[in-house]
Amino acid sequence: MWSLDEAQARGVRPHAYRERETAVTSEAIDIRPPARSLSLPLRRTIRPLLRDPVNMLAGTAQRARGKVVRLNLGPFRPYLVSHPDHVQQVLRGDWENHPREGAFWKPVERLAGRSILTEGPDWESSRRILQPLFTSRYVASLTQDMAETIDEELTAWEAHARAGRWIDVCEELGRLVSRTVIRVLFGDKISVADAERLAPAYGIAATSFTSRLLMPFAPEWVPMPGDRAFKRAAEVIDDVVLPLVRQARRDPGDGNDIISALARARRDEDDPSAERRIRDDLVSIYGSSSETTAVALTWLWPLLHDHPEVAARLYDEVETVVGHGPVDPSCLPRLTYMKSVFQEMLRLYPPGWMIPRMARRAGLLGDVPIEPGATLLISPYVTHRLEEFWERPNEFDPERFAVDQRERRHRYAYFPFGGGPHLCLGQHLFYVEAPLIVAGILARFRPRVRAPRPLTPFPGASMRPKETVEVRLDPVAGGAGA
Ligand code: HEM
């Protein structure tokens, strides 16, 4: 984005700059209510926004063909940024001018404090400590433990299969991933009883701020639905996490778990805020690693059910590569079709569906002037469905990610893990954990799915289906679950 000075240097006269600023609003695609209905604008846009906000934004961007769109939401008028060039500019090229600030980040900060999920020196210091922990080498060192934990958890799923029970797959996956994360990343420092409290509390906290996400203009002091649930959940989270942090600060040990690593890295910071900073990063990592993975894999089962040819190919691959026993981590590189299935699943249903930013200075995005303080909404869900960049964008087709297809794409036409300096730390972890889980399930069971269609994306901290997805696990002949 250009600053005003740069825009002038490029021949955009100040008054023309202002004219264009005015023009943007009238040129913006027509989602504004009629000008006469002055009392209606908010209600008119709020209703579709409340009903199905994610698809409302995707439809808006599609009609605008990737142009920057100004949304008129009454007191709040963010820009919807969907063109890959613009996404790249905001997340990478000019990222310092687009911090993670503004109303959308307040609920995150209420839950995760001044952590890796913020901006500025606090983010920098957390990223410096945490980044080395998430390299592919570090993740490889956790793989065996991860495989064993997942195998134990899936063995417990056999009781559901034997009883022919329909399970809420989002809930069950949430439990499985949470236990895996706690065991592997937190070095089993959280007791089973505390883990049982932490997972639901985090789930409540992460979904209870949806109304604040949808109405970010509402001031903090205005009570909103979900506020009380959020507060109670945050108290439970602190109740579990703070004693661990205190213990780790007294004796960080030499383990390679995140709690020990954070405590060691902040050993010399004896200011009272160090305890809070460790707590904030732990909560951030726990949330980023458990919610996202479980929610992502919830979308998989209806997709496989609706695409039997994809399911059959995936089952074949698992049968050939893994067989029916526990998953040996050395098999993972050979699950190539599964990787394409995951990539396509994350294209259609990226859990990190919204990546909001704030413009610090005035500038241009494409040919649209943006004023300082404006909110920019970037959404992988929206960009991943632009017809200009994806053929048959709403169709599930893992072949798009076959090796020979990858190079042809704009880097920012596909960004389920974000991009630029805030690029997700957990990509490697996801691509180890998710195949271990799915291969583990398919080596034992054939899932049947019960869920309404179409599923509506529900915009919490991670994008999950609004409807419950139920799965019944039929044992595979000759498998451990039979
Ligand atoms: C399907 C799984 C996942 C998806 C779709 C996902 C998506 C994202 C996205 C879009 C961002 C960028 C946020 C921004 O730019 O504001 C992000 C950042 C982040 N993710 Fe993930 N994530 C996933 C799994 C994980 C896992 C397993 C971890 C475990 C550590 C993790 C940790 C993080 C962290 C710490 C950040 C913040 C990085 C920073 O700002 O420096 N994520 N993730």
Coordinates of C-alpha atoms and ligand atoms in Angstrom, one line a residue, residues 91 100 105 116-118 123 127 134 185 284-285 288-289 292-293 296 346 350-352 355-357 380 415-419 421-427 429-430 433, ligand 1:
L91 CA 0.1 -9.9 5.3
R100 CA -3.2 -7.2 14.5
W105 CA -8.3 -8.7 18.3
I116 CA 2.4 -14.7 20.3
L117 CA -1.1 -13.8 19.1
T118 CA -0.5 -10.0 19.5
W123 CA 4.7 -10.8 19.8
R127 CA 7.9 -15.6 18.4
F134 CA 8.0 -25.8 15.9
L185 CA 3.5 -30.3 23.9
S284 CA -2.3 -19.3 22.9
I285 CA -0.4 -22.4 21.9
S288 CA -4.1 -22.6 18.4
S289 CA -3.0 -26.3 18.4
T292 CA -7.8 -25.7 14.8
T293 CA -6.8 -29.3 14.2
A296 CA -10.4 -28.9 10.5
L346 CA -8.3 -26.6 4.2
P350 CA -9.9 -23.2 6.6
P351 CA -10.4 -23.1 10.4
G352 CA -8.5 -19.8 10.6
I355 CA -7.4 -12.8 9.5
P356 CA -8.3 -9.2 10.4
R357 CA -5.8 -6.3 10.3
P380 CA -8.8 -17.6 3.4
F415 CA -3.2 -19.4 2.5
P416 CA -5.0 -21.5 5.2
F417 CA -2.0 -21.0 7.5
G418 CA -1.8 -17.2 6.8
G419 CA 1.4 -15.7 5.5
P421 CA 5.9 -12.8 9.6
H422 CA 2.7 -14.2 11.4
L423 CA 2.7 -17.4 9.3
C424 CA 1.3 -20.2 11.4
L425 CA 3.8 -21.9 13.7
G426 CA 1.9 -25.2 13.7
Q427 CA 1.9 -26.2 10.0
L429 CA 2.6 -30.2 13.5
F430 CA -0.7 -30.3 11.7
E433 CA -0.8 -35.0 13.7
Ligands
HEM1 C1 -5.4 -26.7 10.5 C2 -4.7 -26.2 11.5 C3 -4.3 -24.8 11.6 C4 -4.7 -23.7 10.8 C5 -5.7 -23.7 9.7 C6 -4.0 -22.5 11.4 C7 -4.1 -21.3 10.9 C8 -3.4 -20.2 11.3 C9 -3.4 -18.9 10.7 C10 -4.3 -18.4 9.5 C11 -2.6 -18.1 11.3 C12 -2.2 -16.6 11.0 C13 -2.9 -15.6 12.0 C14 -2.6 -14.2 11.6 O1 -1.8 -13.9 10.6 O2 -3.1 -13.3 12.3 C15 -2.0 -18.9 12.4 C16 -1.1 -18.4 13.3 C17 -0.6 -19.2 14.3 N1 -0.8 -20.5 14.5 FE1 -1.9 -21.8 13.4 N2 -3.2 -22.9 12.4 C18 -3.4 -24.3 12.5 C19 -2.7 -25.1 13.4 C20 -1.9 -24.7 14.3 C21 -1.2 -25.5 15.3 C22 -1.3 -27.0 15.3 C23 -0.4 -24.7 16.1 C24 0.5 -25.2 17.2 C25 1.4 -24.6 17.7 C26 -0.6 -23.3 15.6 C27 0.0 -22.2 16.1 C28 -0.1 -20.9 15.6 C29 0.5 -19.7 16.2 C30 1.3 -19.7 17.5 C31 0.2 -18.7 15.4 C32 0.6 -17.2 15.5 C33 1.9 -17.0 14.8 C34 2.4 -15.5 14.9 O3 1.6 -14.6 14.9 O4 3.6 -15.3 14.9 N3 -1.5 -23.4 14.6 N4 -2.5 -20.2 12.3

